[in-house]
Tab-separated table of C-alpha atoms in Angstrom:
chain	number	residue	atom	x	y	z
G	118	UNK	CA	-3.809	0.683	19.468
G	119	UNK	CA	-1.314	3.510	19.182
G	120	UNK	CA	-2.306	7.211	17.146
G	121	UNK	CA	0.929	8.692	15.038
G	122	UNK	CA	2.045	11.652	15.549
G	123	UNK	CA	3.865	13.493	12.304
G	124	UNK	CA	7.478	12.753	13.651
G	125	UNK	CA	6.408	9.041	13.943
G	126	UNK	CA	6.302	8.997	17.383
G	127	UNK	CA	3.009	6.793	19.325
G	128	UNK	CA	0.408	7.618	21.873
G	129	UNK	CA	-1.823	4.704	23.576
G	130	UNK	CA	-5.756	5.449	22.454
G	131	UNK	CA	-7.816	6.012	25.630
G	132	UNK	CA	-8.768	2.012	26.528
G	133	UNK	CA	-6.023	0.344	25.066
G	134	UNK	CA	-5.413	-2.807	25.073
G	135	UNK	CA	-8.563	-3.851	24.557
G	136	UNK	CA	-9.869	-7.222	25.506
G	137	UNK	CA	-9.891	-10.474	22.448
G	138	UNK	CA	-12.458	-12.902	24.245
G	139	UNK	CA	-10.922	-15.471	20.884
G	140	UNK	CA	-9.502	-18.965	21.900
G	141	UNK	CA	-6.363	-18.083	21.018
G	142	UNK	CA	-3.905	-15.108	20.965
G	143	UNK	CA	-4.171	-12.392	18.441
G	144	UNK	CA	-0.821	-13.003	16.306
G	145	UNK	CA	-0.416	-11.337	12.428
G	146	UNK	CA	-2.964	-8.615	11.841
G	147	UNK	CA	-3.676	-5.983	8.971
G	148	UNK	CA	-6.113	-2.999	8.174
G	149	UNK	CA	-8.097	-2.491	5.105
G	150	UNK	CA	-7.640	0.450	2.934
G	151	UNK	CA	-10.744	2.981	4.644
G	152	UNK	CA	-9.243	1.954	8.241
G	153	UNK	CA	-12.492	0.853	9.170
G	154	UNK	CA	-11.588	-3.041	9.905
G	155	UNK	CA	-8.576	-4.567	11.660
G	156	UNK	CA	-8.455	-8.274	10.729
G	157	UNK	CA	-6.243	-10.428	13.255
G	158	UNK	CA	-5.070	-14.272	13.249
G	159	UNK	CA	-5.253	-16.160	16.284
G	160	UNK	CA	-2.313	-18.377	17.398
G	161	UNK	CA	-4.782	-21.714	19.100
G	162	UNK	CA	-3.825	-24.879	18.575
G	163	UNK	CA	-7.290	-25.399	17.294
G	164	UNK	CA	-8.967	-24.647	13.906
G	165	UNK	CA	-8.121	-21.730	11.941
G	166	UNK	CA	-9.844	-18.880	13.382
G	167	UNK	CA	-9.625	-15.245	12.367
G	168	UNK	CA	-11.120	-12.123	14.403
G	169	UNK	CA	-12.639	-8.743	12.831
G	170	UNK	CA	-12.953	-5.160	14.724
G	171	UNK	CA	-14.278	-2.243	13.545
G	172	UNK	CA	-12.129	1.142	14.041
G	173	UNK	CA	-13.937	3.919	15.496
G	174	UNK	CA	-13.204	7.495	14.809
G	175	UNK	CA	-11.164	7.635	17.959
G	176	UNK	CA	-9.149	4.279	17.139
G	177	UNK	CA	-11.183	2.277	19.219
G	178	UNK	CA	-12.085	-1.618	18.463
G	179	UNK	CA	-15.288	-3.239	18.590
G	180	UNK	CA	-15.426	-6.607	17.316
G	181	UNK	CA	-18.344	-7.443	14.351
G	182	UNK	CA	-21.384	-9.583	14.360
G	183	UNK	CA	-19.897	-13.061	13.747
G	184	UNK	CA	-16.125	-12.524	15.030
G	185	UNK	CA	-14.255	-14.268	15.456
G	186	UNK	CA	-14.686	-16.593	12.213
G	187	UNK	CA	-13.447	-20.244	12.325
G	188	UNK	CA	-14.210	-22.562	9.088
G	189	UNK	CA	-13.506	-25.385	10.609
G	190	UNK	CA	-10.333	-26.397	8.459
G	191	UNK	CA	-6.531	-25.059	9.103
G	192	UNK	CA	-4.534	-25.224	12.441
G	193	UNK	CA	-2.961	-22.317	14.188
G	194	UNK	CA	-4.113	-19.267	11.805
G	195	UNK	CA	-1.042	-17.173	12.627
G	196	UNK	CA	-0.603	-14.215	9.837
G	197	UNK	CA	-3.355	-12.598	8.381
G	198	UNK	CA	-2.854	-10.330	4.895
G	199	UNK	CA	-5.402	-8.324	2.972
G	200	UNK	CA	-5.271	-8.016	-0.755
G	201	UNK	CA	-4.623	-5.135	-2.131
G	202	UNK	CA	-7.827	-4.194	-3.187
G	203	UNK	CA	-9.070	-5.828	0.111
G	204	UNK	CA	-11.423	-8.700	-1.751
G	205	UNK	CA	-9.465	-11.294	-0.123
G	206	UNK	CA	-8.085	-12.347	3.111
G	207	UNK	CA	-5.152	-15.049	3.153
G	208	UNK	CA	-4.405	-16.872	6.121
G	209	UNK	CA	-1.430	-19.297	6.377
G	210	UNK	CA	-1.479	-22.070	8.987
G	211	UNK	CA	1.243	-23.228	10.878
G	212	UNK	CA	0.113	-26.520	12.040
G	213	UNK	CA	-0.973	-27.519	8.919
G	214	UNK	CA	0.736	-26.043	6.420
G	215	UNK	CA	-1.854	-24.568	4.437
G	216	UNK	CA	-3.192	-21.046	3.055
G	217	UNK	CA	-7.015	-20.003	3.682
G	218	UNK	CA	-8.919	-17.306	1.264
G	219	UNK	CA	-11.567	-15.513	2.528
G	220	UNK	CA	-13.579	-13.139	0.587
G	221	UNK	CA	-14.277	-10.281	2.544
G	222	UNK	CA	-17.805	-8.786	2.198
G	223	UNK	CA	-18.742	-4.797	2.809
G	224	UNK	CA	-18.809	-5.320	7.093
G	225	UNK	CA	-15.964	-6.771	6.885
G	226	UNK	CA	-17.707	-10.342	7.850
G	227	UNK	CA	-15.638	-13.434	6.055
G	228	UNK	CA	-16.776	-16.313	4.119
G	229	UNK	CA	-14.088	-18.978	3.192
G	230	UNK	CA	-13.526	-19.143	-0.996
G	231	UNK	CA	-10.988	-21.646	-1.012
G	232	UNK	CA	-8.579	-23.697	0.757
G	233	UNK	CA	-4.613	-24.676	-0.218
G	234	UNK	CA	-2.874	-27.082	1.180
G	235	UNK	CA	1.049	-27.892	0.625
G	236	UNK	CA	2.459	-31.004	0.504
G	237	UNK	CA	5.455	-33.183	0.058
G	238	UNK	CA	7.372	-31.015	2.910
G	239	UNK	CA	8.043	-30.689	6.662
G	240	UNK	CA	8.142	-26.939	6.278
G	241	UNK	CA	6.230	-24.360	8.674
G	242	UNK	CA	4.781	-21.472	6.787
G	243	UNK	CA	4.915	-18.310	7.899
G	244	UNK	CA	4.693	-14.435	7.224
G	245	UNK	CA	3.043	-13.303	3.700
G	246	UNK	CA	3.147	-10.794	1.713
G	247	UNK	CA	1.835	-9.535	-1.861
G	248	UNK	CA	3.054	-7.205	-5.060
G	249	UNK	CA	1.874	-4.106	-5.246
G	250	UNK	CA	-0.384	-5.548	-8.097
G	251	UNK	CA	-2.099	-7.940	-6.080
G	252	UNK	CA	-0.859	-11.176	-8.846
G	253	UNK	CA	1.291	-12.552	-6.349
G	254	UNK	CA	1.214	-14.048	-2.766
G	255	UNK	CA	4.716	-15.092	-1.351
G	256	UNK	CA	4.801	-17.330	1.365
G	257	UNK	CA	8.026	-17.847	4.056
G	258	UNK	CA	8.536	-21.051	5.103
G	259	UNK	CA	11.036	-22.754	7.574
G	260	UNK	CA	12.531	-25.913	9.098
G	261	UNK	CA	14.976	-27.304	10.534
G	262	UNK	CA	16.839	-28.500	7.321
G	263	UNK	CA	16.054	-25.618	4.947
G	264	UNK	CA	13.996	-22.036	4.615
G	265	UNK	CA	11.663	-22.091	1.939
G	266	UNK	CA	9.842	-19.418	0.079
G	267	UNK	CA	6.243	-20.704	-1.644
G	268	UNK	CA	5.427	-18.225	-4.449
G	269	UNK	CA	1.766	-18.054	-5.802
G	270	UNK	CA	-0.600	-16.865	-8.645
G	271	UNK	CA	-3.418	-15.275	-6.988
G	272	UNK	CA	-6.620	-15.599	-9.655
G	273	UNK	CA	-9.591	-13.956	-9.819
G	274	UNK	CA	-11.583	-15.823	-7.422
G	275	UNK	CA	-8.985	-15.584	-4.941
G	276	UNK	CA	-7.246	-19.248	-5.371
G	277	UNK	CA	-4.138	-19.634	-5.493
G	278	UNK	CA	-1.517	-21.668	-7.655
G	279	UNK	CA	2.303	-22.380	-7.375
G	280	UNK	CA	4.333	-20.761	-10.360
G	281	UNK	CA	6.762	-22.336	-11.904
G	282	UNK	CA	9.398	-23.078	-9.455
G	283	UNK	CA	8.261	-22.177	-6.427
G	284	UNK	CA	9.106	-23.131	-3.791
G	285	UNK	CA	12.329	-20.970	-3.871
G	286	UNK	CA	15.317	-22.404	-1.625
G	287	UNK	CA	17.126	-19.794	0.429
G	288	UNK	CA	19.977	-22.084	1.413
G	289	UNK	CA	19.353	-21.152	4.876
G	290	UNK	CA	18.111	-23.124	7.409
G	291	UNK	CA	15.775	-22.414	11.082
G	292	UNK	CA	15.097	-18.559	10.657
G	293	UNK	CA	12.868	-17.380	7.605
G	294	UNK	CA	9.736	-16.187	9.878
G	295	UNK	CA	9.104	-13.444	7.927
G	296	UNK	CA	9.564	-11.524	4.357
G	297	UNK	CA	8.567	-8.422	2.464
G	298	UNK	CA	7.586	-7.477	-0.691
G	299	UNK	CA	9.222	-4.337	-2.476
G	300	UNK	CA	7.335	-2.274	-3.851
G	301	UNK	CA	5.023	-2.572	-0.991
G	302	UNK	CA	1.357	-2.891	-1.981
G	303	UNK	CA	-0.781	0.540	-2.337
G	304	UNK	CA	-4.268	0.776	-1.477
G	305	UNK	CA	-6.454	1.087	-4.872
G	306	UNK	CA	-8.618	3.746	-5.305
G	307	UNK	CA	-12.543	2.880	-4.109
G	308	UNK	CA	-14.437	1.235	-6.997
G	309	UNK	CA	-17.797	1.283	-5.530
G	310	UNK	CA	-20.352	4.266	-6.201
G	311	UNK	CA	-19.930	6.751	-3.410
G	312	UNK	CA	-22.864	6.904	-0.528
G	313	UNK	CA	-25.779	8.589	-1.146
G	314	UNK	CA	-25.569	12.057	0.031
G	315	UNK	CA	-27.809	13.053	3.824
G	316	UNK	CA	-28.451	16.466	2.114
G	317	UNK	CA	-28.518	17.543	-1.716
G	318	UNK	CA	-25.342	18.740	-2.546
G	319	UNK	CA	-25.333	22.537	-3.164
G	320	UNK	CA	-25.528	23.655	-7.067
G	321	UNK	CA	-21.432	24.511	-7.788
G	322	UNK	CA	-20.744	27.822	-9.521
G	323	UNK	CA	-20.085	28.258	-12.916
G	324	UNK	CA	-16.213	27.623	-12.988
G	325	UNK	CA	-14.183	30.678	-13.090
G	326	UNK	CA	-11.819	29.072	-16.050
G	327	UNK	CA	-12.732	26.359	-18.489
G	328	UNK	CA	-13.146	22.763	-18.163
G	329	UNK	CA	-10.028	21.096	-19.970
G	330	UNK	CA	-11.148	19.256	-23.273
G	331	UNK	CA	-11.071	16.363	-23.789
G	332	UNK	CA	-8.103	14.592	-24.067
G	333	UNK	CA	-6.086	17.441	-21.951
G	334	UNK	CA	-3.850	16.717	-18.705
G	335	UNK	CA	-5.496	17.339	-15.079
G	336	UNK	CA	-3.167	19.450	-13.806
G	337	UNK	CA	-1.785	18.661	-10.024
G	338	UNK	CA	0.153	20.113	-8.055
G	339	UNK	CA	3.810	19.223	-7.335
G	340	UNK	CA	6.391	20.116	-4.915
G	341	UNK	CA	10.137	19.278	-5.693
G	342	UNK	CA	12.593	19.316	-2.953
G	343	UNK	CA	15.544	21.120	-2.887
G	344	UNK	CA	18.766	18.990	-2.572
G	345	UNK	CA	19.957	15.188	-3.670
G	346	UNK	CA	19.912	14.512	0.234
G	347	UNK	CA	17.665	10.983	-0.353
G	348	UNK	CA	17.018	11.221	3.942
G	349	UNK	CA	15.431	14.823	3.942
G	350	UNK	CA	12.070	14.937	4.253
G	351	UNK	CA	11.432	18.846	3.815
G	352	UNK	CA	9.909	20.092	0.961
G	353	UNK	CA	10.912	23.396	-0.294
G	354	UNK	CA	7.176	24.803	-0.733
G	355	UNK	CA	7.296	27.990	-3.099
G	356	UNK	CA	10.959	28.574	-3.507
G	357	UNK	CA	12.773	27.506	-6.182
G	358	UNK	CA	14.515	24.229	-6.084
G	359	UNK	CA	18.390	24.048	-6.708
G	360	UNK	CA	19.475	21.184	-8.983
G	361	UNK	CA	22.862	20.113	-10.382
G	362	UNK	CA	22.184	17.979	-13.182
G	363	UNK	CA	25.655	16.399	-13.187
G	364	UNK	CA	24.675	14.839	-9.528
G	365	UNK	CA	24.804	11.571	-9.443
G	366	UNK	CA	21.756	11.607	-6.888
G	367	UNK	CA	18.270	11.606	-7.059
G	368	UNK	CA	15.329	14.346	-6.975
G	369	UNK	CA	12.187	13.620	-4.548
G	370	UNK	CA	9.237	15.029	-5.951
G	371	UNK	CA	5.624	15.361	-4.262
G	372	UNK	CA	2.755	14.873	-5.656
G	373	UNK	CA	0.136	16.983	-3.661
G	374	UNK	CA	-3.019	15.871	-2.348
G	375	UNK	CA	-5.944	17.491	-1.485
G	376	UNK	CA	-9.816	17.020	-0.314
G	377	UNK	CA	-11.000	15.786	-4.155
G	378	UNK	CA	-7.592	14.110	-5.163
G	379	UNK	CA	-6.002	11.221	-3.243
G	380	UNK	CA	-2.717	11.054	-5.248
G	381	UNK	CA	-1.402	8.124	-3.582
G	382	UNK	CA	-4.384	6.092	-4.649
G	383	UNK	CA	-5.237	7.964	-8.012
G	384	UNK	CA	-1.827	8.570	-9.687
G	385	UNK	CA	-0.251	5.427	-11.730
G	386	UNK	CA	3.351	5.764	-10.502
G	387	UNK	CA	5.013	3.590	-12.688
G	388	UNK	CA	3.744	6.114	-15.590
G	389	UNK	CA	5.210	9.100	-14.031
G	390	UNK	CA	8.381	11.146	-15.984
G	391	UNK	CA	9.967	14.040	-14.781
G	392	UNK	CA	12.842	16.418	-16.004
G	393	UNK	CA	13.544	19.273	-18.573
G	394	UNK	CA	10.485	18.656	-20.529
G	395	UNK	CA	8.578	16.283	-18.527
G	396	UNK	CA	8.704	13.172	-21.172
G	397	UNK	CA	12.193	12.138	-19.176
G	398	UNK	CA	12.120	8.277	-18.234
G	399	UNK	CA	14.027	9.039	-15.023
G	400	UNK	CA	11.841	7.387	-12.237
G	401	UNK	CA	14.153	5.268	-9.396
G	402	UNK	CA	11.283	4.385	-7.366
G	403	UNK	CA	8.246	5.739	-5.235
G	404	UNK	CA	7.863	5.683	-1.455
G	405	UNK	CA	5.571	2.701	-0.288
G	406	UNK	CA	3.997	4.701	2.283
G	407	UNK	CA	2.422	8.086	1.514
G	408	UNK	CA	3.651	11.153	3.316
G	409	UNK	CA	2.414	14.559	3.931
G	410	UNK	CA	4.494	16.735	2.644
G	411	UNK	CA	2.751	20.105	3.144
G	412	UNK	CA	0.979	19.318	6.208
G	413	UNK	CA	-2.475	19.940	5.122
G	414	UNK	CA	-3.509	16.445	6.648
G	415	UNK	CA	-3.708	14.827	3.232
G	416	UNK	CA	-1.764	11.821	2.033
G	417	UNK	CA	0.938	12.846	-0.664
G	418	UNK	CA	2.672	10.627	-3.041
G	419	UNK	CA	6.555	11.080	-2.668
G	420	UNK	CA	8.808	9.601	-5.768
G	421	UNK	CA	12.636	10.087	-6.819
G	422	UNK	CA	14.089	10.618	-10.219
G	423	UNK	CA	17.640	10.190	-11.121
G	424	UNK	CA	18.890	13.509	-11.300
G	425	UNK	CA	21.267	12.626	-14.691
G	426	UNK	CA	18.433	11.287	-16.487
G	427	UNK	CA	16.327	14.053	-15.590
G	428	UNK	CA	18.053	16.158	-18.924
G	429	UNK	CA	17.860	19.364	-16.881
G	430	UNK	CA	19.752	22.216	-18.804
G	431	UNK	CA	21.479	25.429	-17.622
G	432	UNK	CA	18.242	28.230	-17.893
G	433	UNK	CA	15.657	25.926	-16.959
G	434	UNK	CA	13.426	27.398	-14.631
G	435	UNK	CA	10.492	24.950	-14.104
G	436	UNK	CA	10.436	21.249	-13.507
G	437	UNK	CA	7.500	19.242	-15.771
G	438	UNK	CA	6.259	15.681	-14.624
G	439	UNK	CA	4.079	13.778	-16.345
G	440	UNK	CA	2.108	10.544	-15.773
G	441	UNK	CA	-0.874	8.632	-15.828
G	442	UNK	CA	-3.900	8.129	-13.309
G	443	UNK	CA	-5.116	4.613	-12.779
G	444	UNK	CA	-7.551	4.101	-15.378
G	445	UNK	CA	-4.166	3.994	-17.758
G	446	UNK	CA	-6.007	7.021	-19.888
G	447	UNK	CA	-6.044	10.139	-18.140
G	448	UNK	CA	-3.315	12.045	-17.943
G	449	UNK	CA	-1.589	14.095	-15.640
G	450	UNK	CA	1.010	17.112	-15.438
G	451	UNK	CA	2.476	19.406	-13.154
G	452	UNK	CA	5.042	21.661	-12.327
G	453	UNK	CA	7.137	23.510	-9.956
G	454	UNK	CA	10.288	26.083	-9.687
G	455	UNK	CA	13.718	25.160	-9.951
G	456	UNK	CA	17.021	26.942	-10.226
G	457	UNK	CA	19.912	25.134	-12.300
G	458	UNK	CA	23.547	25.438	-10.224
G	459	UNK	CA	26.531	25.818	-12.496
C-alpha cells in the first residue's frame, strides 16, 4: 500500500506489504468509493475465493470477519471489479470461464447473488471493466485462436446477460488480458442517510444573503485555465483567463470543491455547457479521475470545452457554465474571468 503525493509520486505506508494468510495469491483488486474496503481476487487453483480489508486512516489493512469468502463455485477468481455504486462485486474465473456477483453488504462482507457461466468456447476470461453508468460489464477474453470481448447487461439484481452480439471478435489472437472502459466509471454520490451525529449540531446563523428560490441555480465555483495547452495542469486562480476563440483547442474548466460539495460526485457532467452565455453545447469530455485544482485537499471535477463552440466574442469578460447535479433537476451555474485575445 503506497500514499500519493500531489505530483503522483508513492511512499510505502509504515508495514507494508502486509501479510494475505488466503490459499492463493492476491491477483485483480479494487476499492470502494469511501476507501474504507479493498476487495482482492485470489489466483488458487481452487474455488473462487475473494478477500476483504478494511483501510485504516493511515492506509493500513486489516482483513474483515469472514475474509476471505469462497462460495464454493468458480476456479481461479483472478480480477475483482466493484460497481459503480459499489452494490455488486463481479468476479471472472479463469479456470472456468465464468463471472460471479456478489452483493456487497455495509462491512463490506459478500454474499453470492448469482452465478454466469459461458459456454460454447475455449476462451480464458480476463480483466473487466464497467461504463460509467454501471449498465454494462465488458469482459476480455483470450486464446490461442482468437481474443474475445464478452459484453453484458448488468440488471438490477446484479445478473448479468449477453447483448446482442457479444461476444465481440478482435481479430487478434493470444494477448487480450486486459481492457478499459472510457469514460471511466465515477463514484456516485452516497444514497444512504448520513450517521447520526456524537454531538447536536450547533444552531447555524441566520444566513447573511437569501436562500435561492425555488427553482434558482446553486451557484459553484469555477476556475478556467488560462491557455489551450490540453497537458497543463495549472489553474489560473483569480486572474483572468486569455482565450482565442478562433483556437482550434480546448478550454479546461474546474469545477471547485469544497467541505459541503463533492463536485466530482454531485455534478452531472454530461449536462454541463460552457461559453459566452453559458447555454453553449461545447463539452469534449471530463477527466475520469478528479483532481485538485486549488489545493485545498478537496476533489475537483476537471472538464474541456471546445474552444470554437464555446461562441466567445471580442468584450466578453466572464465565462458562464451551466449544468445539472445528479438528481437531473437541480441546476447549477458558475463563473469566472476571462480576457478575449484579438
Amino acid at each position: 500500500m503506497f500514499s500519493i503525493a500531489s505530483n503522483g509520486s508513492l511512499t510505502m505506508i509504515n508495514g507494508t506489504p502486509f501479510g494475505d494468510s488466503g490459499a492463493g495469491f492476491l491477483a485483480g483488486v479494487d476499492i470502494d468509493c469511501a476507501s474504507s474496503h479493498l476487495f482482492g481476487g485470489e489466483m488458487t487453483t481452487g474455488n473462487s475465493t475473494v478477500d476483504v480489508f478494511s483501510i485504516g486512516s493511515t492506509g493500513a489493512l486489516s482483513r474483515i470477519q469472514g475474509s476471505p469468502f469462497s462460495p464454493g463455485t468458480g476456479t481461479n477468481s483472478n480480477v475483482a471489479v466493484l460497481s459503480p455504486n459499489d452494490q455488486f462485486l463481479f468476479v471472472s474465473n479463469q479456470g472456468s470461464a465464468s463471472i460471479l456477483t456478489f452483493g456487497v453488504g455495509s462491512t463490506g462482507a459478500l454474499a453470492l447473488a448469482n452465478s454466469t457461466f459461458l459456454t460454447g468456447g475455449t476462451n480464458t476470461l480476463g480483466g473487466m471493466a464497467t461504463d460509467q453508468s454501471g449498465s454494462f460489464l465488458y469482459v476480455a477474453s483470450h486464446s490461442t485462436t482468437t481474443d474475445l470481448i464478452y459484453v453484458f447487461n448488468i440488471a438490477a439484481d446484479g445478473s448479468l446477460t449477453q447483448t446482442a452480439g457479444s461476444p465481440f471478435d478482435t481479430l487478434q489472437a493470444g494477448g487480450l488480458l486486459s481492457l478499459a472502459a472510457f469514460p471511466a466509471k465515477a463514484c456516485a454520490a452516497p444514497t444512504g442517510p448520513p450517521p447520526p451525529p456524537v454531538t447536536p449540531p450547533p444552531v447555524a446563523p441566520p444566513p447573511v444573503t437569501p436562500p435561492p428560490t425555488p427553482g434558482s441555480p446553486i451557484t459553484v465555483k469555477i476556475d478556467i485555465r488560462p491557455s489551450d495547452d490540453e497537458h497543463d495542469s495549472d489553474f489560473q486562480g483569480s486572474q483572468a483567463s486569455v482565450i482565442n476563440p478562433k483556437s482550434h483547442g480546448k478550454i479546461r474548466v474546474a469545477i471547485l470543491s469544497s467541505a459541503t460539495f463533492n463536485a466530482p460526485s454531485l455534478v452531472d457532467m454530461h449536462s454541463l455547457t460552457f461559453g459566452h452565455s453559458g447555454t453553449e453545447p461545447s463539452l469534449a469530455y471530463c477527466e475520469a479521475h478528479s483532481l485538485d485544482v486549488n489545493h485545498d485537499h478537496f476533489p475537483d471535477l476537471v472538464c474541456s470545452f471546445y474552444t470554437q463552440k464555446t461562441n466567445f466574442q471580442k468584450g466578453d469578460t466572464i465565462g458562464i457554465l451551466k449544468g445539472l447535479l445528479m438528481d437531473k433537476t437541480t441546476a447549477i451555474e458558475g463563473t469566472d474571468s476571462v480576457k478575449i485575445a484579438h
